[in-house]
């Protein structure tokens, strides 16, 4: 029996009319490919696939190509997939430029996009969120699409069902889920050293508990602070893995995972850390636990 997607989500291969009827978006299912030597953006050992997006101009006027600005995640935890280019896979053109691609009335523009996931993620769902961008920022309609990554049987029941702990004023342990909003911090581990400083990474996962996509949830404004030691000294967040969470909207009944990176000063050591999650500067949850070996 096929799993029905939450209301407001679409299967890869289905089309949806959006932007007040201006455009129809039709993303294809993912097709497995073998990257060539010219591929750019495929992490070593990851599986690669491609898909096409057909953007149809539904108006009677010439339209500047819609900028999709997709966010692509895979698996129950919603970890970021990699987008890549290769021979015949050009990716998404810059539609916000002085001379953007244009589409005639009733015409269609086809994009070919590469998506890569870890080798063990074959068969897992790939969830794609689009919210078109303009020079004024992300202002378009939010749409959600989902389909399995090829290479294994689709995991139709591969959906996260966390069990939040009862409301408490105490810090939660790594791996425990806060109830409202649903979130957890886990997998805090060492990442070596740089310039004499100990480096670490961790994961913040946020889940949209809504049943439908009427009000898509985003972790856009969530930030992190990391503390160590009995005096709760603040660790330094690494800019390349900034404390600001993934800006893409989260589909209903789906999750998004953001990997953050931090370091300790030279000579400082810590067996455990405390992570505070904030939204627009207000603390939402605090997690604490030991750093994994």
GROMACS .gro file of C-alpha atoms in nm:
model
  293
    1UNK     CA    1   0.000   0.000   0.000
    2UNK     CA    2   0.144   0.333  -0.101
    3UNK     CA    3   0.208   0.588   0.173
    4UNK     CA    4   0.009   0.907   0.124
    5UNK     CA    5   0.204   1.228   0.167
    6UNK     CA    6   0.080   1.493   0.410
    7UNK     CA    7  -0.162   1.744   0.261
    8UNK     CA    8   0.024   2.009   0.067
    9UNK     CA    9   0.311   1.784  -0.043
   10UNK     CA   10   0.358   1.638  -0.390
   11UNK     CA   11   0.531   1.331  -0.526
   12UNK     CA   12   0.826   1.378  -0.757
   13UNK     CA   13   0.675   1.356  -1.103
   14UNK     CA   14   0.364   1.555  -1.013
   15UNK     CA   15   0.315   1.912  -1.126
   16UNK     CA   16   0.183   2.204  -0.924
   17UNK     CA   17   0.067   2.547  -1.036
   18UNK     CA   18   0.213   2.818  -0.816
   19UNK     CA   19   0.296   3.189  -0.793
   20UNK     CA   20  -0.070   3.292  -0.832
   21UNK     CA   21  -0.108   3.073  -1.138
   22UNK     CA   22   0.195   3.217  -1.316
   23UNK     CA   23   0.404   2.899  -1.322
   24UNK     CA   24   0.361   2.524  -1.325
   25UNK     CA   25   0.646   2.330  -1.163
   26UNK     CA   26   0.697   1.968  -1.266
   27UNK     CA   27   0.996   1.792  -1.107
   28UNK     CA   28   1.084   1.448  -1.236
   29UNK     CA   29   1.167   1.144  -1.027
   30UNK     CA   30   1.538   1.096  -0.952
   31UNK     CA   31   1.742   0.880  -1.190
   32UNK     CA   32   2.070   0.726  -1.075
   33UNK     CA   33   2.380   0.835  -1.268
   34UNK     CA   34   2.754   0.770  -1.259
   35UNK     CA   35   2.947   1.097  -1.226
   36UNK     CA   36   3.211   1.172  -1.485
   37UNK     CA   37   3.556   1.312  -1.419
   38UNK     CA   38   3.410   1.660  -1.476
   39UNK     CA   39   3.154   1.634  -1.196
   40UNK     CA   40   3.171   1.905  -0.931
   41UNK     CA   41   3.011   1.880  -0.589
   42UNK     CA   42   2.981   1.503  -0.538
   43UNK     CA   43   3.139   1.404  -0.203
   44UNK     CA   44   3.365   1.102  -0.219
   45UNK     CA   45   3.173   0.775  -0.188
   46UNK     CA   46   2.829   0.930  -0.227
   47UNK     CA   47   2.562   0.811  -0.472
   48UNK     CA   48   2.457   1.045  -0.752
   49UNK     CA   49   2.128   1.100  -0.931
   50UNK     CA   50   1.977   1.361  -1.161
   51UNK     CA   51   1.633   1.508  -1.210
   52UNK     CA   52   1.470   1.755  -1.444
   53UNK     CA   53   1.252   2.050  -1.352
   54UNK     CA   54   1.006   2.171  -1.614
   55UNK     CA   55   0.893   2.529  -1.550
   56UNK     CA   56   0.595   2.624  -1.766
   57UNK     CA   57   0.487   2.985  -1.811
   58UNK     CA   58   0.109   2.983  -1.766
   59UNK     CA   59   0.057   3.349  -1.855
   60UNK     CA   60   0.015   3.537  -2.182
   61UNK     CA   61   0.328   3.743  -2.117
   62UNK     CA   62   0.703   3.679  -2.134
   63UNK     CA   63   0.824   3.586  -1.786
   64UNK     CA   64   1.167   3.602  -1.629
   65UNK     CA   65   1.261   3.247  -1.530
   66UNK     CA   66   1.145   3.157  -1.182
   67UNK     CA   67   1.434   3.116  -0.938
   68UNK     CA   68   1.358   2.789  -0.757
   69UNK     CA   69   1.607   2.818  -0.469
   70UNK     CA   70   1.550   2.453  -0.369
   71UNK     CA   71   1.645   2.303  -0.035
   72UNK     CA   72   1.717   1.930  -0.074
   73UNK     CA   73   1.723   1.693   0.223
   74UNK     CA   74   1.731   1.314   0.255
   75UNK     CA   75   1.621   1.055   0.508
   76UNK     CA   76   1.408   1.073   0.819
   77UNK     CA   77   1.640   1.323   0.988
   78UNK     CA   78   1.637   1.559   0.690
   79UNK     CA   79   2.012   1.587   0.646
   80UNK     CA   80   2.132   1.808   0.360
   81UNK     CA   81   2.186   1.640   0.025
   82UNK     CA   82   2.460   1.766  -0.207
   83UNK     CA   83   2.382   1.936  -0.536
   84UNK     CA   84   2.631   1.886  -0.818
   85UNK     CA   85   2.697   1.967  -1.181
   86UNK     CA   86   2.839   1.745  -1.453
   87UNK     CA   87   2.827   1.687  -1.826
   88UNK     CA   88   2.461   1.741  -1.916
   89UNK     CA   89   2.378   1.846  -1.560
   90UNK     CA   90   2.407   2.222  -1.557
   91UNK     CA   91   2.214   2.293  -1.239
   92UNK     CA   92   1.996   2.597  -1.183
   93UNK     CA   93   2.085   2.910  -1.382
   94UNK     CA   94   2.107   3.252  -1.219
   95UNK     CA   95   1.759   3.392  -1.265
   96UNK     CA   96   1.840   3.700  -1.056
   97UNK     CA   97   2.075   3.883  -1.291
   98UNK     CA   98   2.084   4.168  -1.539
   99UNK     CA   99   2.006   3.928  -1.824
  100UNK     CA  100   1.811   3.632  -1.680
  101UNK     CA  101   1.664   3.347  -1.885
  102UNK     CA  102   1.316   3.428  -2.012
  103UNK     CA  103   1.022   3.207  -2.107
  104UNK     CA  104   0.765   3.292  -2.372
  105UNK     CA  105   0.389   3.272  -2.305
  106UNK     CA  106   0.288   2.909  -2.275
  107UNK     CA  107   0.651   2.805  -2.311
  108UNK     CA  108   0.853   2.577  -2.087
  109UNK     CA  109   1.212   2.582  -1.956
  110UNK     CA  110   1.379   2.260  -1.846
  111UNK     CA  111   1.655   2.241  -1.585
  112UNK     CA  112   1.867   1.936  -1.506
  113UNK     CA  113   1.985   1.917  -1.147
  114UNK     CA  114   2.225   1.672  -0.978
  115UNK     CA  115   2.157   1.538  -0.628
  116UNK     CA  116   2.396   1.325  -0.421
  117UNK     CA  117   2.348   1.140  -0.091
  118UNK     CA  118   2.566   0.904   0.118
  119UNK     CA  119   2.602   0.551  -0.016
  120UNK     CA  120   2.378   0.402   0.253
  121UNK     CA  121   2.091   0.642   0.177
  122UNK     CA  122   1.966   0.465  -0.135
  123UNK     CA  123   1.590   0.415  -0.112
  124UNK     CA  124   1.548   0.688   0.147
  125UNK     CA  125   1.309   0.973   0.074
  126UNK     CA  126   1.444   1.293  -0.075
  127UNK     CA  127   1.239   1.597   0.029
  128UNK     CA  128   1.270   1.910  -0.183
  129UNK     CA  129   1.143   2.251  -0.077
  130UNK     CA  130   1.118   2.537  -0.323
  131UNK     CA  131   1.066   2.902  -0.238
  132UNK     CA  132   1.152   3.132  -0.527
  133UNK     CA  133   1.394   3.416  -0.464
  134UNK     CA  134   1.397   3.768  -0.602
  135UNK     CA  135   1.640   4.053  -0.554
  136UNK     CA  136   1.433   4.134  -0.246
  137UNK     CA  137   1.487   3.790  -0.089
  138UNK     CA  138   1.278   3.473  -0.053
  139UNK     CA  139   0.930   3.599  -0.131
  140UNK     CA  140   0.762   3.327  -0.337
  141UNK     CA  141   0.525   3.042  -0.260
  142UNK     CA  142   0.659   2.744  -0.067
  143UNK     CA  143   0.612   2.404  -0.231
  144UNK     CA  144   0.717   2.057  -0.109
  145UNK     CA  145   0.804   1.752  -0.320
  146UNK     CA  146   0.926   1.407  -0.217
  147UNK     CA  147   1.040   1.083  -0.376
  148UNK     CA  148   1.288   0.799  -0.312
  149UNK     CA  149   1.654   0.815  -0.400
  150UNK     CA  150   1.718   0.536  -0.656
  151UNK     CA  151   1.936   0.232  -0.601
  152UNK     CA  152   1.724   0.040  -0.348
  153UNK     CA  153   1.362  -0.027  -0.266
  154UNK     CA  154   1.180   0.287  -0.155
  155UNK     CA  155   1.143   0.306   0.222
  156UNK     CA  156   0.781   0.416   0.230
  157UNK     CA  157   0.758   0.415   0.610
  158UNK     CA  158   1.088   0.596   0.663
  159UNK     CA  159   0.941   0.885   0.863
  160UNK     CA  160   1.066   1.023   1.193
  161UNK     CA  161   0.837   0.972   1.494
  162UNK     CA  162   1.011   1.128   1.794
  163UNK     CA  163   0.892   1.080   2.150
  164UNK     CA  164   0.925   1.419   2.322
  165UNK     CA  165   1.000   1.418   2.693
  166UNK     CA  166   0.754   1.582   2.933
  167UNK     CA  167   0.792   1.956   2.973
  168UNK     CA  168   1.073   2.031   3.214
  169UNK     CA  169   1.274   2.330   3.326
  170UNK     CA  170   1.590   2.121   3.330
  171UNK     CA  171   1.832   2.081   3.043
  172UNK     CA  172   1.756   1.790   2.813
  173UNK     CA  173   2.012   1.521   2.743
  174UNK     CA  174   2.162   1.489   2.396
  175UNK     CA  175   1.921   1.282   2.189
  176UNK     CA  176   1.612   1.372   2.389
  177UNK     CA  177   1.336   1.563   2.211
  178UNK     CA  178   1.177   1.886   2.324
  179UNK     CA  179   0.801   1.880   2.271
  180UNK     CA  180   0.724   2.229   2.142
  181UNK     CA  181   0.883   2.304   1.907
  182UNK     CA  182   1.006   1.953   1.840
  183UNK     CA  183   1.386   1.956   1.835
  184UNK     CA  184   1.691   1.771   1.958
  185UNK     CA  185   2.070   1.812   1.970
  186UNK     CA  186   2.287   1.503   1.930
  187UNK     CA  187   2.605   1.354   1.783
  188UNK     CA  188   2.844   1.604   1.940
  189UNK     CA  189   3.189   1.467   1.858
  190UNK     CA  190   3.552   1.577   1.815
  191UNK     CA  191   3.676   1.681   1.471
  192UNK     CA  192   4.050   1.705   1.536
  193UNK     CA  193   4.253   2.017   1.602
  194UNK     CA  194   4.342   2.337   1.416
  195UNK     CA  195   4.593   2.601   1.530
  196UNK     CA  196   4.611   2.426   1.866
  197UNK     CA  197   4.236   2.447   1.921
  198UNK     CA  198   4.014   2.142   1.968
  199UNK     CA  199   3.742   2.129   1.700
  200UNK     CA  200   3.398   1.970   1.737
  201UNK     CA  201   3.072   1.922   1.550
  202UNK     CA  202   2.714   1.843   1.646
  203UNK     CA  203   2.367   1.820   1.497
  204UNK     CA  204   2.053   2.021   1.563
  205UNK     CA  205   1.738   1.852   1.430
  206UNK     CA  206   1.407   2.037   1.410
  207UNK     CA  207   1.079   1.868   1.314
  208UNK     CA  208   0.761   2.022   1.179
  209UNK     CA  209   0.478   1.848   1.366
  210UNK     CA  210   0.202   2.004   1.151
  211UNK     CA  211  -0.030   1.768   0.966
  212UNK     CA  212  -0.064   1.990   0.656
  213UNK     CA  213   0.149   2.244   0.471
  214UNK     CA  214  -0.074   2.545   0.534
  215UNK     CA  215   0.185   2.697   0.766
  216UNK     CA  216   0.524   2.553   0.667
  217UNK     CA  217   0.772   2.561   0.952
  218UNK     CA  218   1.127   2.693   0.920
  219UNK     CA  219   1.423   2.692   1.161
  220UNK     CA  220   1.533   3.014   0.989
  221UNK     CA  221   1.590   3.221   1.302
  222UNK     CA  222   1.730   2.949   1.527
  223UNK     CA  223   2.084   3.003   1.650
  224UNK     CA  224   2.311   2.815   1.886
  225UNK     CA  225   2.539   2.889   2.175
  226UNK     CA  226   2.778   2.625   2.306
  227UNK     CA  227   2.921   2.631   2.660
  228UNK     CA  228   3.184   2.419   2.834
  229UNK     CA  229   3.329   2.379   3.183
  230UNK     CA  230   3.172   2.431   3.525
  231UNK     CA  231   3.163   2.806   3.466
  232UNK     CA  232   2.984   2.767   3.132
  233UNK     CA  233   3.247   2.938   2.924
  234UNK     CA  234   3.124   3.006   2.573
  235UNK     CA  235   3.285   2.810   2.290
  236UNK     CA  236   3.351   2.969   1.952
  237UNK     CA  237   3.120   2.877   1.665
  238UNK     CA  238   3.305   2.817   1.339
  239UNK     CA  239   3.187   3.049   1.058
  240UNK     CA  240   3.192   2.773   0.795
  241UNK     CA  241   2.943   2.584   1.009
  242UNK     CA  242   2.765   2.886   1.150
  243UNK     CA  243   2.529   2.871   1.442
  244UNK     CA  244   2.239   2.979   1.223
  245UNK     CA  245   2.026   2.683   1.123
  246UNK     CA  246   1.922   2.580   0.773
  247UNK     CA  247   1.698   2.851   0.625
  248UNK     CA  248   1.479   2.620   0.415
  249UNK     CA  249   1.122   2.555   0.522
  250UNK     CA  250   1.042   2.213   0.669
  251UNK     CA  251   0.763   2.007   0.516
  252UNK     CA  252   0.480   1.881   0.740
  253UNK     CA  253   0.569   1.570   0.940
  254UNK     CA  254   0.931   1.606   0.827
  255UNK     CA  255   1.257   1.710   0.993
  256UNK     CA  256   1.566   1.913   0.904
  257UNK     CA  257   1.914   1.858   1.048
  258UNK     CA  258   2.176   2.131   1.070
  259UNK     CA  259   2.540   2.045   1.145
  260UNK     CA  260   2.716   2.304   1.359
  261UNK     CA  261   3.087   2.335   1.434
  262UNK     CA  262   3.265   2.490   1.729
  263UNK     CA  263   3.609   2.508   1.888
  264UNK     CA  264   3.764   2.549   2.233
  265UNK     CA  265   4.051   2.788   2.313
  266UNK     CA  266   4.407   2.655   2.312
  267UNK     CA  267   4.465   2.435   2.615
  268UNK     CA  268   4.096   2.413   2.707
  269UNK     CA  269   3.944   2.069   2.748
  270UNK     CA  270   3.589   1.948   2.790
  271UNK     CA  271   3.430   1.607   2.835
  272UNK     CA  272   3.080   1.751   2.807
  273UNK     CA  273   2.915   2.064   2.670
  274UNK     CA  274   2.586   2.253   2.697
  275UNK     CA  275   2.406   2.370   2.384
  276UNK     CA  276   2.144   2.645   2.399
  277UNK     CA  277   1.904   2.688   2.107
  278UNK     CA  278   1.764   3.037   2.060
  279UNK     CA  279   1.506   3.192   1.830
  280UNK     CA  280   1.537   3.566   1.767
  281UNK     CA  281   1.752   3.584   2.078
  282UNK     CA  282   1.506   3.404   2.309
  283UNK     CA  283   1.614   3.068   2.453
  284UNK     CA  284   1.391   2.782   2.338
  285UNK     CA  285   1.575   2.475   2.466
  286UNK     CA  286   1.895   2.367   2.640
  287UNK     CA  287   2.069   2.034   2.582
  288UNK     CA  288   2.371   1.888   2.757
  289UNK     CA  289   2.578   1.575   2.735
  290UNK     CA  290   2.916   1.414   2.692
  291UNK     CA  291   3.123   1.458   2.381
  292UNK     CA  292   3.129   1.128   2.193
  293UNK     CA  293   3.464   0.951   2.152
   0.00000   0.00000   0.00000
